[in-house]
Amino acid sequence: MALEDLALFQQNLNGTVVQALATPANNGYTVTGVIKLVQRFLLELLTEKGELVYLPERGTKFLPLLRNGAATSWEVNAAFAIALLDLEPNLLAEEEDSDLELDEQYQAAELKNIQVTPGMLTATIAIQNKAGFIYNVSLPLVFRLL
Amino acid sequence: MAIVVSDLSTLDTTDVQTQLETIRGMLESLEPDIDLNRGVLHDLLLYLSAVLATANQTNVDLVRQSNSLAAIEEDPTLADDDVLDRLASNYRTTRKEGSQATGSAVVVLTASVPTVVPFGTVFTSNGVTFTTPSVFVGRTNEDDVITDTDKLIQTSPSGIISFTISLTAEEIGDNGNISMGAQLTPDTTLTNVSSVYAAATFGGGTDEETNTELSARLLAGTSAKCLSSRSSIDGMIRAEEDFENILQTSVLGFGDQEQIRYHSILPVAFGGRMDLYVRTTELWEESVVVKTATLQSKVGPVGTWALTLTRDDAPGFYQVTKVCQEGEGAIEDGYAAILTAGFSVTVNTGEDATASTTFIPDLDTADEARFSRYSTATVTFTDTDTDASGLTNGVSTRDYDVVVRKMPLILEIQDFVAGRDVRNPASDCLVKAPVPVFLTVDITINVLRNSTEPDEDDVKQTIMDYVNGTGFTGTITAAAVSGQVHNVLPTNSYVDDITLTGSLLNPDGTTTAVGPSSGTLSIVEDAEAMISSRTVCFFCAAEDITVTLETIDAP
């Protein structure tokens, strides 16, 4: 039986996605299956390593590397590859000794495409589960000078 | 309150992770359909709940420790002031709030005319402030001395005009217990007053009791108050209101080499003898005793005199520091007679016309009685200030101020432990002041050029507090003194060198040099002479500390 998790991303009426547990339009959703896996992947990728004080191994250096001046697609690729070194062991450790369905278990991930525009980076990531299904997720990251 | 966790980032990581597992297990039993092993619920709900739960548990543990005397003894910093006060109240004990020092001061005048020292006049000595509790008026005529605040102006044989006033420290603390002769500077100009000095060591000043001291008192307080074991003897004495501020005790009896009062033809220790060494104050007390001396001999106009310190003049005395013309004992620049090298000490257990009616310990020799209330002394000195030409040897007498250095409360504690309701039926008890090592400290502090210089008074007070708080010990180290001093040094200054030099006053009246040393200063123990780490205490006064500041340049 698939266990449910809270949905971290909500889709707006205009089709955009926002990071929220609930919106004015709904009280939130639960997720299972490959969507839950994708959510776990993004949560781990976008958590800065060390931010969870008492779970020091969690998270990656992806956002700090981007913030420190990854201006080219090559640099973004490198940051993603470095992040996977932390991310994959964490995801696999969470699945160890568990009874997750195959479609919720992580197999591999690949950075398929990068679009860098002033102030914004859109990364398309392909996430594959152990059932063999590949889910493409488009991740827009907006950077602003404060 | 110190026991409340105020920063969630300082928790123990293992504790948080353990709490996380515990909460996960409980929630999984409650809600088996939700994923608590990973994802949003794990990171947002479980993790944060575990952090808060750990903070709560840590607070509970701290409160529990604060309620435990054993835990407080191991780590007094854990004890919150309020919690420890409530714990102490369970044993009908309250924290000592500290007290203000009081004492008498000599006001030296420029002329013998009525002089007023107003109420509330502030005097300062070594950074400590004192005030007059009332107005004082120096009167030239005895008939004009009517109230307690009227003081008769007296003129000493050498022409020093003075009268005495009372002073009270403005703040609580033992730094108000200034030494005899300490100069007091008024904050306003006083008409006709040339200088003011402490007439005797000020006393009664105590600091607010720290958590360490309160918990130690609680532990002592739970012991039986009787003359049996060492802890119970200590607790018994501290339970008396007059003695509650004593610092340390050391009991030597059956089985201790330092116990030598076995007066028998058989060279064996048969018990029944107890020596109770008590350090009642951090520093000795100096006071003036007016004694009548008798001319012994003379060479031309210079006479050699002798006087006797009875056992009641200065019980537990250490030494006579000077003999002065009457009325000038406290005056720093007053005349001081020339003391002969050493002075003879005898024992008097009371076999005289005013024999004591209290139980008297078994005493045979002057050495055994030394530093107790049963010690007497004959002081011989040469007075070069008085013309003895027309005086008669063995007949002529003259009064002198004798400045005596002693440990206070020795008489009072001796009378207390000798009381029939208190004393141990199987043993006597002889109360003694500690065998003293008078310590001088020379300290050099390097200060980076253009940096804030250390406050020399703070440095001296820190050294005094440390040395005088070491208790019964035969060793003191320069490293420990240096460590204490560094706590009060400003940035860019450090201790470069410390030299410790001691003078041990032996029970037989001789002195032994100890050191000098820039490392470890240790006495040479001689238990059969009653000199050991169980009988010896170090003493250090401000005037025995030399602070040298040296400016250095950055490398």
XYZ file of C-alpha atoms in Angstrom:
701
model
C 0.000 0.000 0.000
C 1.427 3.382 -1.005
C 1.977 5.813 1.844
C 0.866 9.368 1.326
C 2.896 12.539 1.750
C 1.809 16.163 1.597
C 2.116 17.864 -1.773
C 4.828 20.497 -1.641
C 3.982 22.196 -4.920
C 0.595 23.506 -5.906
C -0.523 24.406 -9.419
C -2.140 27.769 -9.917
C -5.101 28.359 -12.202
C -2.833 30.031 -14.711
C -0.730 26.921 -14.927
C 2.234 28.113 -12.904
C 3.491 26.122 -9.949
C 4.108 27.523 -6.508
C 5.820 25.959 -3.499
C 3.055 25.744 -0.923
C 1.230 23.186 1.162
C -2.092 24.913 0.458
C -3.413 27.832 -1.583
C -6.528 30.012 -1.397
C -8.025 27.760 -4.021
C -7.466 24.491 -2.157
C -6.484 23.059 1.205
C -3.644 21.001 -0.178
C -3.180 17.566 -1.597
C -1.400 14.367 -0.793
C 0.896 12.648 -3.225
C 1.997 9.094 -3.897
C 3.888 7.244 -6.570
C 6.350 8.895 -8.938
C 5.123 12.374 -7.973
C 6.149 11.655 -4.392
C 9.572 10.530 -5.654
C 9.964 13.708 -7.720
C 8.972 15.783 -4.701
C 11.538 14.012 -2.550
C 14.183 14.586 -5.198
C 13.472 18.300 -5.478
C 13.264 18.703 -1.689
C 16.652 17.091 -1.266
C 18.204 18.994 -4.194
C 16.997 22.399 -3.053
C 17.775 21.966 0.684
C 21.128 23.539 1.429
C 23.503 21.143 3.137
C 23.740 22.027 6.842
C 20.477 23.945 6.910
C 18.838 21.146 8.904
C 21.046 21.596 11.966
C 20.381 18.199 13.480
C 20.347 16.275 10.172
C 23.777 17.401 8.984
C 24.017 14.925 6.096
C 20.804 16.085 4.448
C 20.730 18.476 1.477
C 23.145 19.409 -1.293
C 25.404 22.269 -2.324
C 23.390 22.918 -5.520
C 21.897 26.283 -4.593
C 25.048 27.648 -2.892
C 27.082 26.758 -6.006
C 24.587 28.500 -8.258
C 24.462 31.501 -5.948
C 28.203 31.859 -5.960
C 28.277 32.595 -9.710
C 27.428 29.671 -11.953
C 26.985 31.758 -15.100
C 27.348 29.132 -17.833
C 25.501 25.944 -18.592
C 28.712 24.047 -18.030
C 28.932 25.398 -14.498
C 25.305 24.487 -13.860
C 25.975 20.977 -15.089
C 28.941 20.742 -12.755
C 26.874 21.987 -9.815
C 24.198 19.400 -10.552
C 26.756 16.613 -10.778
C 28.261 17.648 -7.437
C 24.793 17.770 -5.878
C 24.029 14.239 -7.028
C 27.000 12.986 -4.991
C 25.144 14.008 -1.804
C 21.611 13.531 -3.042
C 21.681 9.948 -4.311
C 23.059 8.351 -1.113
C 20.474 10.236 0.947
C 17.554 9.131 -1.215
C 18.764 5.545 -1.312
C 19.308 5.534 2.466
C 15.718 6.666 2.998
C 14.495 3.745 0.865
C 16.675 1.151 2.556
C 14.718 -1.501 4.447
C 11.457 0.116 3.400
C 8.457 -1.322 1.624
C 8.074 1.442 -0.932
C 6.555 0.621 -4.274
C 9.005 0.503 -7.172
C 7.557 3.655 -8.708
C 8.469 5.551 -5.512
C 12.031 4.327 -5.442
C 14.859 6.331 -6.982
C 16.939 4.917 -9.824
C 18.744 7.826 -11.541
C 18.517 11.466 -12.578
C 19.897 13.541 -15.416
C 20.022 17.225 -16.206
C 18.472 17.292 -19.668
C 18.345 20.956 -20.468
C 19.341 24.311 -19.090
C 17.994 27.683 -20.100
C 19.852 30.596 -18.561
C 18.335 34.029 -18.911
C 19.085 37.168 -16.906
C 17.848 36.542 -13.383
C 16.448 33.110 -14.062
C 17.602 29.586 -14.664
C 15.260 26.882 -15.899
C 16.546 23.369 -15.479
C 14.809 20.349 -16.964
C 15.607 17.258 -14.922
C 14.732 13.704 -15.882
C 14.081 11.503 -12.846
C 13.822 7.753 -13.310
C 12.243 5.390 -10.783
C 12.953 1.714 -10.341
C 9.834 0.847 -12.289
C 11.604 2.283 -15.333
C 9.422 5.352 -15.703
C 11.158 8.672 -16.456
C 9.497 11.851 -15.270
C 10.679 15.180 -16.649
C 10.351 18.116 -14.305
C 11.001 21.741 -15.220
C 12.572 23.644 -12.355
C 12.566 27.446 -12.641
C 14.977 29.171 -10.299
C 14.809 32.939 -10.015
C 17.824 34.842 -8.724
C 17.630 38.440 -7.564
C 20.138 40.887 -6.183
C 19.057 41.991 -2.676
C 16.966 31.804 34.136
C 20.050 29.746 33.235
C 18.128 26.464 33.043
C 15.904 27.509 30.132
C 17.044 26.555 26.637
C 16.920 29.809 24.694
C 18.783 28.799 21.541
C 17.464 25.793 19.602
C 20.732 25.421 17.706
C 22.623 24.339 20.825
C 20.837 21.059 21.450
C 22.556 17.693 21.347
C 22.281 16.225 17.831
C 21.965 12.654 19.060
C 19.133 13.675 21.369
C 17.238 15.320 18.496
C 17.645 12.285 16.252
C 16.522 9.990 19.042
C 13.452 12.141 19.629
C 12.731 12.086 15.892
C 12.715 8.300 15.865
C 10.537 8.195 18.962
C 7.963 10.590 17.527
C 8.003 8.764 14.182
C 7.287 5.473 15.889
C 4.371 6.940 17.833
C 2.867 8.714 14.818
C 3.202 5.658 12.596
C 1.145 3.729 15.107
C -1.446 6.471 15.088
C -1.456 7.188 11.331
C -0.120 4.170 9.400
C -1.172 5.573 5.996
C 1.140 8.576 5.898
C 4.794 8.502 4.925
C 6.868 9.656 7.895
C 10.192 8.246 6.776
C 10.951 10.839 4.132
C 9.561 13.829 2.329
C 7.538 16.840 3.388
C 5.909 15.409 6.502
C 9.276 14.115 7.701
C 11.190 17.347 7.108
C 8.529 19.862 8.119
C 6.516 18.077 10.791
C 8.649 15.357 12.350
C 11.990 17.176 12.297
C 10.717 20.416 13.833
C 8.651 18.534 16.411
C 11.750 16.570 17.390
C 13.739 19.782 17.859
C 11.091 21.283 20.134
C 10.630 18.040 22.042
C 14.369 17.851 22.647
C 14.432 21.436 23.918
C 11.621 20.613 26.353
C 13.345 17.464 27.551
C 16.607 19.384 28.018
C 14.791 21.941 30.171
C 13.308 19.153 32.261
C 16.720 17.562 32.718
C 18.266 20.883 33.777
C 15.543 21.480 36.329
C 15.966 17.945 37.623
C 19.736 18.491 37.983
C 19.184 21.781 39.759
C 17.102 19.974 42.330
C 19.862 17.479 43.046
C 22.548 18.369 45.564
C 24.824 15.684 44.110
C 24.524 17.068 40.561
C 25.068 20.621 41.785
C 28.197 19.563 43.631
C 29.575 18.089 40.393
C 28.736 21.117 38.299
C 27.607 24.192 40.284
C 27.148 26.242 37.101
C 24.129 24.138 36.210
C 22.268 25.335 39.259
C 19.968 28.234 38.582
C 20.000 30.842 41.366
C 16.243 30.720 41.939
C 16.060 26.931 41.856
C 18.986 26.561 44.265
C 17.424 29.073 46.625
C 14.206 27.043 46.644
C 16.172 23.829 47.195
C 18.025 25.436 50.088
C 14.746 26.528 51.661
C 13.787 22.848 51.945
C 16.632 22.594 54.456
C 15.680 25.871 56.136
C 18.759 27.526 54.674
C 18.901 30.871 52.920
C 21.589 32.314 50.714
C 23.880 34.763 52.541
C 23.340 38.140 50.993
C 26.697 39.550 51.937
C 27.450 42.359 54.321
C 29.183 45.710 54.458
C 32.538 46.068 56.184
C 32.827 48.439 59.123
C 35.727 49.789 61.089
C 37.357 52.707 62.801
C 39.514 55.340 61.154
C 42.041 57.744 62.603
C 41.556 61.353 61.511
C 44.862 63.178 61.759
C 44.509 66.925 62.273
C 46.721 69.899 61.547
C 45.692 71.681 64.739
C 43.960 70.825 67.988
C 40.685 72.609 67.303
C 37.097 71.289 67.121
C 36.731 69.502 63.809
C 33.626 68.191 62.064
C 33.386 65.206 59.755
C 29.874 65.463 58.288
C 27.371 62.615 58.002
C 27.695 60.786 54.698
C 31.245 61.891 53.971
C 32.669 59.498 51.422
C 36.167 58.068 51.795
C 37.928 55.889 49.277
C 40.640 53.308 49.831
C 41.960 51.081 47.024
C 38.835 51.670 44.983
C 36.452 50.820 47.846
C 34.212 53.586 49.167
C 33.131 54.124 52.749
C 30.814 56.620 54.397
C 30.344 58.033 57.855
C 27.125 56.696 59.395
C 26.704 59.886 61.368
C 28.335 63.246 61.886
C 31.478 63.107 64.044
C 32.860 66.046 65.967
C 36.366 66.095 67.365
C 36.331 67.866 70.737
C 39.333 69.400 72.424
C 37.823 69.343 75.906
C 36.683 66.144 77.623
C 33.729 68.014 79.127
C 32.450 68.658 75.596
C 32.292 64.920 74.788
C 28.619 64.333 75.423
C 27.177 62.068 72.711
C 28.570 58.971 71.026
C 29.503 61.025 68.003
C 31.653 63.430 70.040
C 35.241 62.227 69.984
C 38.067 63.491 72.164
C 41.022 64.839 70.209
C 44.259 63.331 71.499
C 47.863 64.311 71.007
C 50.479 61.566 70.921
C 53.889 61.993 72.572
C 55.375 62.785 69.171
C 52.770 65.493 68.571
C 50.316 63.757 66.243
C 46.828 65.199 66.788
C 43.938 62.869 66.016
C 40.553 61.444 66.859
C 38.709 58.335 65.633
C 35.533 57.954 63.614
C 33.484 55.008 62.385
C 33.092 54.115 58.726
C 30.859 51.715 56.816
C 31.541 50.392 53.332
C 28.995 51.542 50.780
C 28.831 48.161 49.029
C 28.748 44.636 50.368
C 31.855 42.542 49.863
C 35.045 41.379 51.497
C 37.082 43.963 49.622
C 35.836 46.375 52.264
C 37.964 44.610 54.892
C 40.852 46.996 54.377
C 44.085 46.614 56.327
C 45.077 48.625 59.343
C 46.888 51.741 58.235
C 45.220 51.822 54.810
C 44.924 55.400 53.667
C 41.393 56.760 53.238
C 40.879 59.701 50.883
C 37.822 61.918 51.429
C 35.864 63.020 48.387
C 35.507 66.512 49.825
C 37.988 68.754 51.535
C 37.691 68.490 55.316
C 38.783 71.507 57.278
C 41.764 70.918 59.552
C 42.173 67.286 58.401
C 45.548 66.271 57.018
C 45.056 62.522 56.566
C 42.828 59.605 57.488
C 43.928 55.992 58.150
C 42.219 52.754 59.110
C 42.762 52.379 62.868
C 42.568 48.601 62.646
C 41.660 46.020 60.043
C 38.077 46.558 58.959
C 35.850 43.562 59.320
C 32.439 42.138 58.672
C 32.512 42.602 54.905
C 31.362 39.502 53.034
C 30.375 38.771 49.445
C 26.996 37.407 48.446
C 27.141 33.653 48.661
C 27.760 31.985 45.310
C 25.970 28.840 44.158
C 29.148 26.858 44.867
C 29.355 28.153 48.423
C 25.639 27.687 49.083
C 25.639 24.111 47.810
C 28.762 23.350 49.890
C 26.986 24.767 52.925
C 23.936 22.666 52.191
C 26.062 19.547 52.037
C 27.784 20.479 55.283
C 24.467 21.392 56.809
C 23.078 17.928 56.302
C 25.844 16.458 58.405
C 25.454 15.894 62.118
C 26.582 18.925 64.076
C 28.936 17.523 66.676
C 32.615 17.101 67.457
C 32.952 13.722 65.790
C 33.947 13.477 62.110
C 35.677 16.237 60.204
C 32.608 17.174 58.173
C 30.399 17.239 61.249
C 32.878 19.411 63.135
C 32.959 21.836 60.243
C 29.173 21.838 60.003
C 28.785 22.318 63.746
C 30.950 25.418 63.793
C 29.360 26.935 60.684
C 25.919 26.393 62.169
C 26.738 28.991 64.824
C 25.694 32.437 63.651
C 28.911 34.083 64.881
C 31.044 31.619 62.931
C 28.958 31.101 59.805
C 31.440 32.994 57.638
C 34.565 31.022 58.519
C 36.447 29.876 55.476
C 38.071 26.495 56.064
C 38.765 24.036 58.876
C 41.322 21.275 59.244
C 41.117 18.724 62.045
C 44.137 16.730 63.185
C 43.749 13.984 65.738
C 44.350 10.319 66.300
C 46.500 8.892 63.506
C 47.808 12.237 62.300
C 51.552 12.897 62.584
C 50.854 16.568 63.191
C 49.120 15.667 66.470
C 51.977 15.776 68.984
C 50.153 16.535 72.233
C 50.575 13.060 73.699
C 52.236 13.784 77.017
C 53.155 10.359 78.295
C 56.249 8.450 79.244
C 55.274 6.013 76.524
C 56.091 7.194 72.988
C 52.720 6.189 71.568
C 49.689 8.048 70.294
C 46.756 7.222 72.525
C 44.093 9.501 71.096
C 41.929 11.925 72.976
C 43.613 14.971 71.440
C 42.199 17.079 68.627
C 43.742 20.173 66.999
C 41.214 22.239 65.081
C 42.856 24.675 62.679
C 40.458 27.363 61.475
C 40.888 29.995 58.817
C 38.225 32.497 59.831
C 39.033 35.292 57.385
C 40.876 35.627 54.106
C 43.528 37.873 55.607
C 44.849 38.411 59.093
C 43.431 41.127 61.280
C 45.667 43.866 62.580
C 44.736 45.731 65.684
C 46.341 47.900 68.330
C 46.724 46.794 71.920
C 47.888 49.332 74.474
C 50.405 47.670 76.771
C 52.628 48.818 79.589
C 56.302 48.110 79.042
C 59.016 48.000 81.704
C 62.500 49.360 81.139
C 64.995 46.502 81.051
C 68.263 48.266 80.334
C 69.610 51.411 78.781
C 72.622 52.665 76.898
C 72.761 56.378 77.365
C 69.306 57.770 76.527
C 68.241 54.698 74.573
C 66.279 52.208 76.580
C 65.395 48.584 75.938
C 61.889 47.756 77.082
C 59.818 44.626 77.496
C 56.088 44.038 77.614
C 53.928 40.959 77.829
C 51.110 40.045 75.530
C 48.725 38.027 77.623
C 46.619 35.251 76.209
C 43.626 37.578 76.217
C 45.286 40.495 74.410
C 45.309 38.921 70.945
C 44.191 35.293 71.001
C 45.609 33.375 68.055
C 48.152 36.073 67.259
C 50.764 35.581 64.592
C 53.267 38.317 65.245
C 53.845 41.782 66.548
C 54.449 43.951 63.517
C 55.422 47.117 65.332
C 55.494 48.906 68.661
C 54.710 52.620 68.589
C 54.234 55.535 70.872
C 50.807 55.371 72.444
C 48.124 56.676 70.085
C 50.176 56.205 66.913
C 49.717 52.530 66.216
C 47.602 53.016 63.122
C 49.535 55.913 61.675
C 51.649 54.911 58.736
C 54.328 57.528 59.265
C 54.294 57.306 63.020
C 57.344 56.302 64.992
C 58.014 52.581 65.255
C 60.319 51.158 67.881
C 63.020 48.730 66.935
C 61.920 45.217 67.676
C 64.600 42.804 68.715
C 65.084 39.845 66.424
C 62.089 37.629 67.182
C 60.337 37.606 70.480
C 59.867 34.866 73.026
C 56.569 33.051 73.115
C 55.260 31.132 76.067
C 52.116 29.222 76.891
C 49.599 30.169 79.506
C 46.700 27.835 80.042
C 45.298 29.959 82.815
C 47.159 29.054 85.961
C 46.936 32.618 87.206
C 44.609 34.733 89.225
C 42.135 34.956 86.392
C 42.156 31.260 85.583
C 39.689 30.223 82.967
C 36.718 28.232 84.110
C 36.259 26.496 80.801
C 37.697 23.137 79.864
C 41.363 23.508 78.958
C 43.104 21.292 76.384
C 46.216 19.376 77.366
C 49.120 21.713 76.636
C 52.727 21.304 77.651
C 54.903 23.539 75.502
C 54.765 26.951 73.894
C 55.074 25.360 70.440
C 51.928 23.288 71.009
C 50.007 26.383 72.082
C 51.272 28.561 69.282
C 48.527 30.280 67.276
C 45.944 29.321 69.914
C 44.312 31.446 72.596
C 46.674 29.962 75.162
C 49.772 31.543 73.681
C 51.445 34.521 75.353
C 54.504 36.481 74.393
C 57.174 38.719 75.806
C 58.092 41.477 73.390
C 61.430 43.207 73.724
C 62.224 46.373 71.823
C 64.476 49.368 71.750
C 62.895 52.824 71.851
C 65.190 55.412 70.292
C 62.534 58.110 70.531
C 62.215 58.281 74.287
C 64.971 59.611 76.537
C 65.511 56.921 79.143
C 68.397 58.659 80.871
C 66.487 59.468 84.023
C 64.551 56.208 84.181
C 65.205 53.186 86.375
C 65.735 49.667 85.047
C 63.092 47.225 86.169
C 60.950 49.994 87.654
C 60.125 52.610 85.067
C 57.143 51.846 82.876
C 55.585 53.415 79.794
C 52.526 52.679 77.652
C 52.949 51.733 74.025
C 50.694 50.877 71.103
C 51.451 47.300 70.071
C 50.258 46.418 66.578
C 49.394 42.735 66.530
C 48.598 40.566 63.525
C 46.193 37.736 64.302
C 43.425 35.484 63.053
C 40.110 36.627 64.554
C 37.544 34.463 66.389
C 40.081 31.945 67.731
C 39.103 32.724 71.328
C 35.399 32.582 70.598
C 35.602 29.267 68.780
C 37.800 27.796 71.530
C 35.250 28.764 74.168
C 32.480 27.312 72.011
C 34.086 23.893 71.482
C 35.087 23.701 75.133
C 31.505 24.079 76.278
C 30.196 21.077 78.176
C 27.254 20.641 75.840
C 29.479 20.716 72.779
C 32.801 19.080 73.496
C 33.494 15.457 72.778
C 33.617 13.550 76.094
C 36.475 11.414 74.723
C 38.762 14.181 73.495
C 39.915 17.699 74.079
C 39.884 20.228 71.274
C 42.527 22.912 70.773
C 41.572 25.644 68.317
C 44.403 27.192 66.357
C 44.903 29.686 63.603
C 46.539 28.187 60.504
C 50.323 28.084 60.287
C 50.880 31.054 58.001
C 52.999 31.496 54.932
C 53.129 35.210 54.189
C 53.348 35.457 50.444
C 54.764 38.234 48.296
C 53.988 38.314 44.601
C 55.937 40.143 41.928
C 54.077 40.138 38.638
C 55.094 41.652 35.312
C 52.402 42.329 32.739
C 53.233 43.162 29.145
C 50.914 45.647 27.456
C 50.889 46.301 23.728
C 51.665 49.921 22.994
C 48.575 52.163 22.726
C 46.376 49.492 24.327
C 44.287 49.797 27.458
C 46.377 49.214 30.557
C 45.190 46.776 33.208
C 43.743 48.156 36.420
C 46.429 47.445 39.009
C 43.912 47.377 41.846
C 41.886 44.732 39.995
C 45.026 42.661 39.435
C 45.990 42.880 43.102
C 42.465 42.038 44.285
C 42.334 39.058 41.946
C 45.618 37.712 43.267
C 44.539 38.276 46.860
C 41.179 36.586 46.304
C 42.839 33.560 44.763
C 45.729 33.120 47.225
C 43.622 33.798 50.306
C 40.953 31.395 49.070
C 43.219 28.378 48.558
C 42.554 26.979 52.014
C 44.828 24.490 53.729
C 47.567 23.631 51.269
C 51.323 23.399 51.128
C 51.624 24.410 47.508
C 50.770 27.315 45.321
C 51.645 27.701 41.655
C 52.480 30.725 39.549
C 50.481 29.198 36.688
C 47.306 29.203 38.756
C 47.855 32.815 39.817
C 48.558 33.766 36.220
C 45.370 32.068 35.075
C 43.314 34.094 37.498
C 44.980 37.360 36.530
C 44.378 36.762 32.827
C 40.644 36.811 33.489
C 40.837 40.492 34.420
C 43.356 41.665 31.849
C 42.141 43.739 28.905
C 42.893 42.735 25.331
C 46.534 43.005 24.198
C 48.043 42.433 27.623
C 49.383 39.269 29.175
C 51.312 38.028 32.182
C 54.986 37.831 31.378
C 56.427 36.701 34.683
C 55.361 35.908 38.230
C 57.653 35.349 41.196
C 56.245 33.933 44.412
C 58.174 34.305 47.645
C 56.972 33.019 50.984
C 57.881 33.382 54.629
C 56.654 30.528 56.792
C 56.090 31.426 60.450
C 56.887 28.240 62.333
C 55.121 27.278 65.561
C 58.473 27.564 67.337
C 58.610 31.250 66.424
C 61.284 31.016 63.771
C 60.666 31.862 60.136
C 61.572 29.815 57.105
C 61.993 31.241 53.638
C 59.896 29.503 50.991
C 60.997 30.039 47.416
C 61.291 32.269 45.477
C 59.755 30.448 42.578
C 58.233 31.249 39.228
C 56.748 27.778 39.078
C 55.539 25.861 42.095
C 56.063 27.221 45.578
C 55.963 24.435 48.161
C 56.649 24.232 51.853
C 58.981 21.606 53.256
C 56.689 19.482 55.335
C 57.635 18.571 58.880
C 54.596 16.968 60.400
C 56.140 16.533 63.834
C 56.731 20.271 63.914
C 53.079 20.694 62.927
C 53.992 21.974 59.471
C 52.120 20.268 56.649
C 49.589 20.898 53.916
C 46.918 20.214 56.554
C 48.041 22.991 58.874
C 49.432 25.645 56.520
C 47.577 28.440 54.726
C 48.935 31.104 52.390
C 48.235 34.768 53.070
C 48.761 37.656 50.689
C 47.948 41.342 51.238
C 47.775 44.134 48.668
C 50.942 45.763 49.986
C 52.805 42.511 49.333
C 51.959 42.511 45.628
C 54.067 44.429 43.127
C 52.586 44.929 39.688
C 54.942 46.042 36.931
C 53.516 47.081 33.586
C 55.840 46.926 30.625
C 54.924 48.383 27.267
C 55.832 46.270 24.287
C 55.640 46.874 20.563
C 53.957 44.600 18.099
C 56.404 42.219 16.394
